[in-house]
mmCIF file of C-alpha atoms in Angstrom:
data_model
loop_
_atom_site.group_PDB
_atom_site.id
_atom_site.type_symbol
_atom_site.label_atom_id
_atom_site.label_comp_id
_atom_site.label_asym_id
_atom_site.label_seq_id
_atom_site.Cartn_x
_atom_site.Cartn_y
_atom_site.Cartn_z
ATOM 1 C CA UNK A 1 28.627 7.072 -3.769
ATOM 2 C CA UNK A 2 30.429 4.047 -5.200
ATOM 3 C CA UNK A 3 32.098 1.204 -3.298
ATOM 4 C CA UNK A 4 33.099 1.468 0.360
ATOM 5 C CA UNK A 5 34.557 -1.585 2.110
ATOM 6 C CA UNK A 6 33.312 -3.818 -0.747
ATOM 7 C CA UNK A 7 29.725 -2.595 -0.229
ATOM 8 C CA UNK A 8 27.974 -0.600 -2.946
ATOM 9 C CA UNK A 9 26.219 2.466 -1.553
ATOM 10 C CA UNK A 10 23.619 4.537 -3.365
ATOM 11 C CA UNK A 11 22.989 8.210 -2.668
ATOM 12 C CA UNK A 12 19.337 9.182 -2.261
ATOM 13 C CA UNK A 13 19.223 12.485 -4.088
ATOM 14 C CA UNK A 14 15.532 13.276 -3.652
ATOM 15 C CA UNK A 15 15.830 15.286 -0.453
ATOM 16 C CA UNK A 16 15.617 19.100 -0.404
ATOM 17 C CA UNK A 17 17.310 21.325 2.217
ATOM 18 C CA UNK A 18 17.805 18.470 4.687
ATOM 19 C CA UNK A 19 20.396 20.390 6.713
ATOM 20 C CA UNK A 20 18.100 23.406 7.000
ATOM 21 C CA UNK A 21 14.846 21.580 7.819
ATOM 22 C CA UNK A 22 16.301 18.371 9.278
ATOM 23 C CA UNK A 23 14.382 18.447 12.568
ATOM 24 C CA UNK A 24 11.172 19.716 10.981
ATOM 25 C CA UNK A 25 11.189 16.767 8.571
ATOM 26 C CA UNK A 26 12.044 14.360 11.377
ATOM 27 C CA UNK A 27 9.288 15.658 13.674
ATOM 28 C CA UNK A 28 6.619 15.476 10.953
ATOM 29 C CA UNK A 29 7.572 11.964 9.826
ATOM 30 C CA UNK A 30 7.947 10.670 13.394
ATOM 31 C CA UNK A 31 4.536 12.085 14.409
ATOM 32 C CA UNK A 32 2.817 10.634 11.360
ATOM 33 C CA UNK A 33 4.498 7.239 11.835
ATOM 34 C CA UNK A 34 3.320 7.078 15.462
ATOM 35 C CA UNK A 35 -0.221 7.986 14.335
ATOM 36 C CA UNK A 36 -0.098 5.307 11.630
ATOM 37 C CA UNK A 37 0.950 2.649 14.158
ATOM 38 C CA UNK A 38 -1.662 3.816 16.682
ATOM 39 C CA UNK A 39 -4.640 4.175 14.293
ATOM 40 C CA UNK A 40 -4.061 0.949 12.363
ATOM 41 C CA UNK A 41 -3.300 -1.054 15.516
ATOM 42 C CA UNK A 42 -6.492 0.157 17.227
ATOM 43 C CA UNK A 43 -8.748 -1.036 14.385
ATOM 44 C CA UNK A 44 -6.897 -4.353 14.046
ATOM 45 C CA UNK A 45 -7.151 -4.898 17.824
ATOM 46 C CA UNK A 46 -10.900 -4.185 17.791
ATOM 47 C CA UNK A 47 -11.402 -6.799 15.066
ATOM 48 C CA UNK A 48 -9.340 -9.363 16.985
ATOM 49 C CA UNK A 49 -10.988 -8.718 20.381
ATOM 50 C CA UNK A 50 -14.684 -8.459 19.490
ATOM 51 C CA UNK A 51 -16.489 -11.625 18.448
ATOM 52 C CA UNK A 52 -19.088 -9.862 16.284
ATOM 53 C CA UNK A 53 -16.251 -8.553 14.089
ATOM 54 C CA UNK A 54 -15.003 -12.057 13.319
ATOM 55 C CA UNK A 55 -16.642 -11.942 9.902
ATOM 56 C CA UNK A 56 -14.875 -12.124 6.505
ATOM 57 C CA UNK A 57 -15.393 -8.424 5.746
ATOM 58 C CA UNK A 58 -13.787 -7.274 9.009
ATOM 59 C CA UNK A 59 -11.019 -9.875 8.799
ATOM 60 C CA UNK A 60 -10.094 -8.526 5.366
ATOM 61 C CA UNK A 61 -10.165 -4.971 6.755
ATOM 62 C CA UNK A 62 -7.822 -5.999 9.579
ATOM 63 C CA UNK A 63 -5.522 -7.698 7.039
ATOM 64 C CA UNK A 64 -5.537 -4.563 4.860
ATOM 65 C CA UNK A 65 -4.635 -2.325 7.814
ATOM 66 C CA UNK A 66 -1.917 -4.745 8.922
ATOM 67 C CA UNK A 67 -0.548 -4.667 5.381
ATOM 68 C CA UNK A 68 -0.621 -0.857 5.478
ATOM 69 C CA UNK A 69 1.288 -0.923 8.763
ATOM 70 C CA UNK A 70 3.972 -3.198 7.284
ATOM 71 C CA UNK A 71 4.099 -0.999 4.161
ATOM 72 C CA UNK A 72 4.785 2.078 6.313
ATOM 73 C CA UNK A 73 7.451 0.246 8.324
ATOM 74 C CA UNK A 74 9.248 -0.475 5.056
ATOM 75 C CA UNK A 75 9.560 3.263 4.419
ATOM 76 C CA UNK A 76 9.349 5.392 7.568
ATOM 77 C CA UNK A 77 12.257 4.114 9.728
ATOM 78 C CA UNK A 78 14.672 4.684 6.816
ATOM 79 C CA UNK A 79 13.266 8.181 6.266
ATOM 80 C CA UNK A 80 13.810 9.025 9.937
ATOM 81 C CA UNK A 81 17.403 7.809 9.756
ATOM 82 C CA UNK A 82 18.039 9.825 6.589
ATOM 83 C CA UNK A 83 16.717 13.057 8.083
ATOM 84 C CA UNK A 84 19.157 12.933 11.011
ATOM 85 C CA UNK A 85 22.097 11.632 8.951
ATOM 86 C CA UNK A 86 24.771 13.755 7.336
ATOM 87 C CA UNK A 87 24.532 11.721 4.136
ATOM 88 C CA UNK A 88 21.383 10.116 2.749
ATOM 89 C CA UNK A 89 22.689 6.784 1.525
ATOM 90 C CA UNK A 90 21.548 3.164 1.321
ATOM 91 C CA UNK A 91 23.397 -0.017 0.433
ATOM 92 C CA UNK A 92 22.613 -1.657 -2.885
ATOM 93 C CA UNK A 93 21.327 -4.762 -1.061
ATOM 94 C CA UNK A 94 19.064 -2.855 1.340
ATOM 95 C CA UNK A 95 17.775 -0.724 -1.535
ATOM 96 C CA UNK A 96 16.556 -3.833 -3.327
ATOM 97 C CA UNK A 97 15.137 -5.239 -0.103
ATOM 98 C CA UNK A 98 13.087 -2.040 0.276
ATOM 99 C CA UNK A 99 12.094 -2.344 -3.395
ATOM 100 C CA UNK A 100 10.966 -5.937 -2.777
ATOM 101 C CA UNK A 101 8.893 -5.063 0.304
ATOM 102 C CA UNK A 102 7.457 -1.932 -1.337
ATOM 103 C CA UNK A 103 6.000 -3.781 -4.334
ATOM 104 C CA UNK A 104 5.120 -7.016 -2.519
ATOM 105 C CA UNK A 105 2.992 -5.168 0.030
ATOM 106 C CA UNK A 106 1.644 -2.828 -2.647
ATOM 107 C CA UNK A 107 0.517 -5.817 -4.714
ATOM 108 C CA UNK A 108 -0.942 -7.463 -1.612
ATOM 109 C CA UNK A 109 -3.101 -4.370 -1.061
ATOM 110 C CA UNK A 110 -4.714 -4.715 -4.488
ATOM 111 C CA UNK A 111 -5.305 -8.441 -3.984
ATOM 112 C CA UNK A 112 -6.838 -7.834 -0.552
ATOM 113 C CA UNK A 113 -9.135 -5.218 -2.061
ATOM 114 C CA UNK A 114 -10.061 -7.756 -4.765
ATOM 115 C CA UNK A 115 -10.883 -10.328 -2.063
ATOM 116 C CA UNK A 116 -13.034 -7.722 -0.317
ATOM 117 C CA UNK A 117 -14.860 -7.030 -3.586
ATOM 118 C CA UNK A 118 -15.565 -10.763 -3.962
ATOM 119 C CA UNK A 119 -16.820 -10.877 -0.360
ATOM 120 C CA UNK A 120 -19.158 -7.910 -0.888
ATOM 121 C CA UNK A 121 -20.466 -9.424 -4.131
ATOM 122 C CA UNK A 122 -21.263 -12.707 -2.382
ATOM 123 C CA UNK A 123 -22.870 -10.896 0.563
ATOM 124 C CA UNK A 124 -25.086 -8.553 -1.454
ATOM 125 C CA UNK A 125 -25.829 -10.595 -4.589
ATOM 126 C CA UNK A 126 -25.968 -14.082 -3.019
ATOM 127 C CA UNK A 127 -27.012 -13.522 0.619
ATOM 128 C CA UNK A 128 -28.500 -17.008 1.114
ATOM 129 C CA UNK A 129 -25.369 -18.786 -0.153
ATOM 130 C CA UNK A 130 -22.972 -16.363 1.574
ATOM 131 C CA UNK A 131 -22.185 -18.553 4.647
ATOM 132 C CA UNK A 132 -21.248 -21.490 2.424
ATOM 133 C CA UNK A 133 -19.241 -19.310 -0.008
ATOM 134 C CA UNK A 134 -17.199 -17.285 2.492
ATOM 135 C CA UNK A 135 -16.052 -20.000 4.888
ATOM 136 C CA UNK A 136 -13.009 -19.733 7.170
ATOM 137 C CA UNK A 137 -11.066 -21.848 4.679
ATOM 138 C CA UNK A 138 -11.966 -19.522 1.802
ATOM 139 C CA UNK A 139 -10.909 -16.453 3.790
ATOM 140 C CA UNK A 140 -7.621 -18.137 4.775
ATOM 141 C CA UNK A 141 -6.884 -19.073 1.161
ATOM 142 C CA UNK A 142 -7.575 -15.503 -0.015
ATOM 143 C CA UNK A 143 -5.260 -14.073 2.646
ATOM 144 C CA UNK A 144 -2.522 -16.554 1.775
ATOM 145 C CA UNK A 145 -2.767 -15.769 -1.939
ATOM 146 C CA UNK A 146 -2.848 -12.003 -1.274
ATOM 147 C CA UNK A 147 0.586 -12.110 0.372
ATOM 148 C CA UNK A 148 2.210 -15.155 -1.244
ATOM 149 C CA UNK A 149 1.405 -14.432 -4.915
ATOM 150 C CA UNK A 150 3.006 -10.938 -5.069
ATOM 151 C CA UNK A 151 5.944 -12.225 -3.005
ATOM 152 C CA UNK A 152 6.705 -14.902 -5.608
ATOM 153 C CA UNK A 153 6.351 -12.453 -8.501
ATOM 154 C CA UNK A 154 8.245 -9.481 -7.047
ATOM 155 C CA UNK A 155 11.161 -11.598 -5.823
ATOM 156 C CA UNK A 156 11.844 -12.410 -9.485
ATOM 157 C CA UNK A 157 12.043 -8.761 -10.565
ATOM 158 C CA UNK A 158 14.100 -7.949 -7.457
ATOM 159 C CA UNK A 159 16.699 -10.599 -8.302
ATOM 160 C CA UNK A 160 16.807 -9.500 -11.954
ATOM 161 C CA UNK A 161 17.296 -5.854 -10.945
ATOM 162 C CA UNK A 162 19.864 -6.630 -8.224
ATOM 163 C CA UNK A 163 22.027 -8.629 -10.641
ATOM 164 C CA UNK A 164 22.171 -5.840 -13.246
ATOM 165 C CA UNK A 165 25.439 -3.927 -13.584
ATOM 166 C CA UNK A 166 25.209 -0.535 -11.869
ATOM 167 C CA UNK A 167 26.718 2.525 -13.561
ATOM 168 C CA UNK A 168 24.984 5.296 -11.590
ATOM 169 C CA UNK A 169 25.140 5.559 -7.800
ATOM 170 C CA UNK A 170 22.652 8.402 -7.387
ATOM 171 C CA UNK A 171 18.936 7.648 -7.064
ATOM 172 C CA UNK A 172 16.601 10.537 -7.870
ATOM 173 C CA UNK A 173 14.206 9.883 -5.016
ATOM 174 C CA UNK A 174 13.912 9.186 -1.304
ATOM 175 C CA UNK A 175 12.825 5.543 -1.504
ATOM 176 C CA UNK A 176 13.916 2.589 -3.616
ATOM 177 C CA UNK A 177 10.995 2.088 -5.987
ATOM 178 C CA UNK A 178 11.088 1.563 -9.747
ATOM 179 C CA UNK A 179 13.625 4.406 -9.988
ATOM 180 C CA UNK A 180 16.317 1.791 -9.265
ATOM 181 C CA UNK A 181 16.108 0.874 -12.966
ATOM 182 C CA UNK A 182 17.757 4.228 -13.743
ATOM 183 C CA UNK A 183 20.895 3.008 -11.938
ATOM 184 C CA UNK A 184 21.512 0.197 -14.429
ATOM 185 C CA UNK A 185 24.110 0.574 -17.150
ATOM 186 C CA UNK A 186 21.701 -0.684 -19.800
ATOM 187 C CA UNK A 187 17.980 -1.300 -20.076
ATOM 188 C CA UNK A 188 17.182 -4.978 -19.616
ATOM 189 C CA UNK A 189 14.526 -6.271 -22.015
ATOM 190 C CA UNK A 190 13.879 -9.284 -19.786
ATOM 191 C CA UNK A 191 13.388 -7.055 -16.732
ATOM 192 C CA UNK A 192 11.072 -4.739 -18.673
ATOM 193 C CA UNK A 193 8.882 -7.608 -19.917
ATOM 194 C CA UNK A 194 8.861 -9.263 -16.501
ATOM 195 C CA UNK A 195 7.951 -5.923 -14.898
ATOM 196 C CA UNK A 196 4.942 -5.612 -17.222
ATOM 197 C CA UNK A 197 3.845 -9.151 -16.275
ATOM 198 C CA UNK A 198 4.101 -8.281 -12.554
ATOM 199 C CA UNK A 199 2.206 -5.028 -13.093
ATOM 200 C CA UNK A 200 -0.600 -6.796 -14.955
ATOM 201 C CA UNK A 201 -0.805 -9.640 -12.427
ATOM 202 C CA UNK A 202 -0.890 -7.707 -9.158
ATOM 203 C CA UNK A 203 -2.254 -4.318 -10.208
ATOM 204 C CA UNK A 204 -4.266 -4.115 -13.441
ATOM 205 C CA UNK A 205 -6.047 -7.488 -13.396
ATOM 206 C CA UNK A 206 -7.148 -7.155 -9.715
ATOM 207 C CA UNK A 207 -8.153 -3.535 -10.452
ATOM 208 C CA UNK A 208 -10.280 -4.578 -13.442
ATOM 209 C CA UNK A 209 -11.895 -7.329 -11.377
ATOM 210 C CA UNK A 210 -12.692 -4.867 -8.573
ATOM 211 C CA UNK A 211 -14.214 -2.323 -10.959
ATOM 212 C CA UNK A 212 -16.267 -5.014 -12.723
ATOM 213 C CA UNK A 213 -17.459 -6.509 -9.407
ATOM 214 C CA UNK A 214 -18.521 -3.195 -7.861
ATOM 215 C CA UNK A 215 -20.233 -2.163 -11.100
ATOM 216 C CA UNK A 216 -22.224 -5.405 -10.928
ATOM 217 C CA UNK A 217 -23.044 -4.792 -7.240
ATOM 218 C CA UNK A 218 -24.229 -1.245 -7.974
ATOM 219 C CA UNK A 219 -26.371 -2.490 -10.879
ATOM 220 C CA UNK A 220 -28.019 -5.227 -8.787
ATOM 221 C CA UNK A 221 -28.532 -2.950 -5.775
ATOM 222 C CA UNK A 222 -30.068 -0.274 -8.016
ATOM 223 C CA UNK A 223 -32.640 -2.806 -9.246
ATOM 224 C CA UNK A 224 -33.314 -4.080 -5.709
ATOM 225 C CA UNK A 225 -35.019 -2.494 -2.737
ATOM 226 C CA UNK A 226 -33.873 0.348 -0.527
ATOM 227 C CA UNK A 227 -32.454 -2.035 2.112
ATOM 228 C CA UNK A 228 -30.080 -3.608 -0.433
ATOM 229 C CA UNK A 229 -29.015 -0.195 -1.752
ATOM 230 C CA UNK A 230 -28.309 1.037 1.796
ATOM 231 C CA UNK A 231 -26.268 -2.067 2.610
ATOM 232 C CA UNK A 232 -24.288 -1.711 -0.625
ATOM 233 C CA UNK A 233 -23.579 1.958 0.036
ATOM 234 C CA UNK A 234 -22.513 1.393 3.657
ATOM 235 C CA UNK A 235 -20.145 -1.494 2.974
ATOM 236 C CA UNK A 236 -18.854 -0.785 -0.540
ATOM 237 C CA UNK A 237 -18.181 2.964 -0.356
ATOM 238 C CA UNK A 238 -15.238 2.689 2.118
ATOM 239 C CA UNK A 239 -13.584 0.017 -0.059
ATOM 240 C CA UNK A 240 -14.016 2.158 -3.177
ATOM 241 C CA UNK A 241 -12.517 5.209 -1.460
ATOM 242 C CA UNK A 242 -9.491 3.169 -0.335
ATOM 243 C CA UNK A 243 -9.163 1.726 -3.852
ATOM 244 C CA UNK A 244 -9.190 5.154 -5.515
ATOM 245 C CA UNK A 245 -6.700 6.508 -2.990
ATOM 246 C CA UNK A 246 -4.237 3.646 -3.439
ATOM 247 C CA UNK A 247 -4.673 3.619 -7.234
ATOM 248 C CA UNK A 248 -3.573 7.270 -7.343
ATOM 249 C CA UNK A 249 -0.529 6.339 -5.255
ATOM 250 C CA UNK A 250 0.393 3.568 -7.724
ATOM 251 C CA UNK A 251 -0.268 5.771 -10.758
ATOM 252 C CA UNK A 252 2.211 8.320 -9.391
ATOM 253 C CA UNK A 253 4.807 5.591 -8.812
ATOM 254 C CA UNK A 254 4.474 4.370 -12.420
ATOM 255 C CA UNK A 255 4.411 7.834 -14.012
ATOM 256 C CA UNK A 256 7.382 9.195 -12.033
ATOM 257 C CA UNK A 257 9.767 6.809 -13.822
ATOM 258 C CA UNK A 258 8.614 8.096 -17.213
ATOM 259 C CA UNK A 259 8.553 11.807 -16.316
ATOM 260 C CA UNK A 260 11.465 11.876 -13.871
ATOM 261 C CA UNK A 261 13.451 14.481 -15.797
ATOM 262 C CA UNK A 262 10.396 16.726 -16.262
ATOM 263 C CA UNK A 263 9.511 17.035 -12.564
ATOM 264 C CA UNK A 264 11.480 19.350 -10.292
ATOM 265 C CA UNK A 265 13.213 17.971 -7.209
ATOM 266 C CA UNK A 266 10.994 19.960 -4.835
ATOM 267 C CA UNK A 267 7.778 18.884 -6.582
ATOM 268 C CA UNK A 268 8.878 15.241 -6.579
ATOM 269 C CA UNK A 269 9.696 15.352 -2.853
ATOM 270 C CA UNK A 270 6.407 17.056 -1.968
ATOM 271 C CA UNK A 271 4.355 14.586 -4.040
ATOM 272 C CA UNK A 272 6.171 11.555 -2.619
ATOM 273 C CA UNK A 273 5.870 12.718 0.993
ATOM 274 C CA UNK A 274 2.231 13.701 0.546
ATOM 275 C CA UNK A 275 1.280 10.258 -0.752
ATOM 276 C CA UNK A 276 3.313 8.431 1.902
ATOM 277 C CA UNK A 277 1.915 10.608 4.686
ATOM 278 C CA UNK A 278 -1.819 10.447 4.092
ATOM 279 C CA UNK A 279 -2.337 7.021 2.502
ATOM 280 C CA UNK A 280 -1.525 4.826 5.566
ATOM 281 C CA UNK A 281 -3.658 7.143 7.736
ATOM 282 C CA UNK A 282 -6.520 7.233 5.250
ATOM 283 C CA UNK A 283 -7.464 3.551 5.596
ATOM 284 C CA UNK A 284 -8.075 3.365 9.375
ATOM 285 C CA UNK A 285 -9.903 6.713 9.366
ATOM 286 C CA UNK A 286 -12.223 5.618 6.535
ATOM 287 C CA UNK A 287 -12.993 2.237 8.093
ATOM 288 C CA UNK A 288 -13.246 3.683 11.601
ATOM 289 C CA UNK A 289 -15.781 6.303 10.495
ATOM 290 C CA UNK A 290 -17.687 4.563 7.674
ATOM 291 C CA UNK A 291 -17.978 0.967 8.933
ATOM 292 C CA UNK A 292 -20.897 0.955 11.373
ATOM 293 C CA UNK A 293 -19.810 -1.901 13.678
ATOM 294 C CA UNK A 294 -16.198 -0.744 13.895
ATOM 295 C CA UNK A 295 -17.398 2.795 14.568
ATOM 296 C CA UNK A 296 -19.570 1.564 17.458
ATOM 297 C CA UNK A 297 -16.678 -0.214 19.177
ATOM 298 C CA UNK A 298 -14.403 2.739 18.524
ATOM 299 C CA UNK A 299 -16.871 5.144 20.185
ATOM 300 C CA UNK A 300 -17.173 2.865 23.201
ATOM 301 C CA UNK A 301 -13.404 2.709 23.502
ATOM 302 C CA UNK A 302 -13.135 6.515 23.349
ATOM 303 C CA UNK A 303 -15.888 6.936 25.954
ATOM 304 C CA UNK A 304 -14.125 4.515 28.304
#
């Protein structure tokens, strides 16, 4: 797209037959976005309103759903604008802002899931010490770290990427993720190393901790009585399902940069839309159905 009025614009070249299916795309995305707002907001509201849900586990769930809502808002409004626009473009500055929000909130999701794993470990493996371990201060610190730590890390990679010289003005995608690196004139070694550090800090290390923690929980619950096993299954299974779902989303985002030239435009669009459509809806459905106390309040609300 190049420079227009001293502003660098980037063409989003990941769309397929926009003119032909413009209103179909718009209707689908708009409907899903409304459902995402509605479903996530309902669960968050239930946690806020009901006193018996003011426990660390449910507070973390509410934080996770709020994070999912913010994550969707980073993507969906721009998609809706693109579908009804003649040209699918984004300014260089706004592209990097979307990049920043995309990875900050993505990293926050992993850290929130890690905090939830710690909470479940304390609850199941140390039930007597649980009230003294998971205090309001501890929960507040975990929430602060979950959002502040990835913010501090991702802002560094965003600045490094934004200051690189741009030689290509066509992005092979529909959102500004790590594909923005393909726009640079040359590969930056500093950016590559820093990107690996960010990836390890907010994805792989929290993921390893979560896997290790749940493995320990499963081992202890297996050796314990039926009551402990039931509690572990009821409270840990939803978190594990959300973890697997989001891990697949992140794996696709990492792999797409490496295999970009080997994946057709249609396949890339379908895969991207599929992941963006069902992931933000998956969380509230899982927690609304699988978490007993939330499910109770949800059924009462529906009956009313």
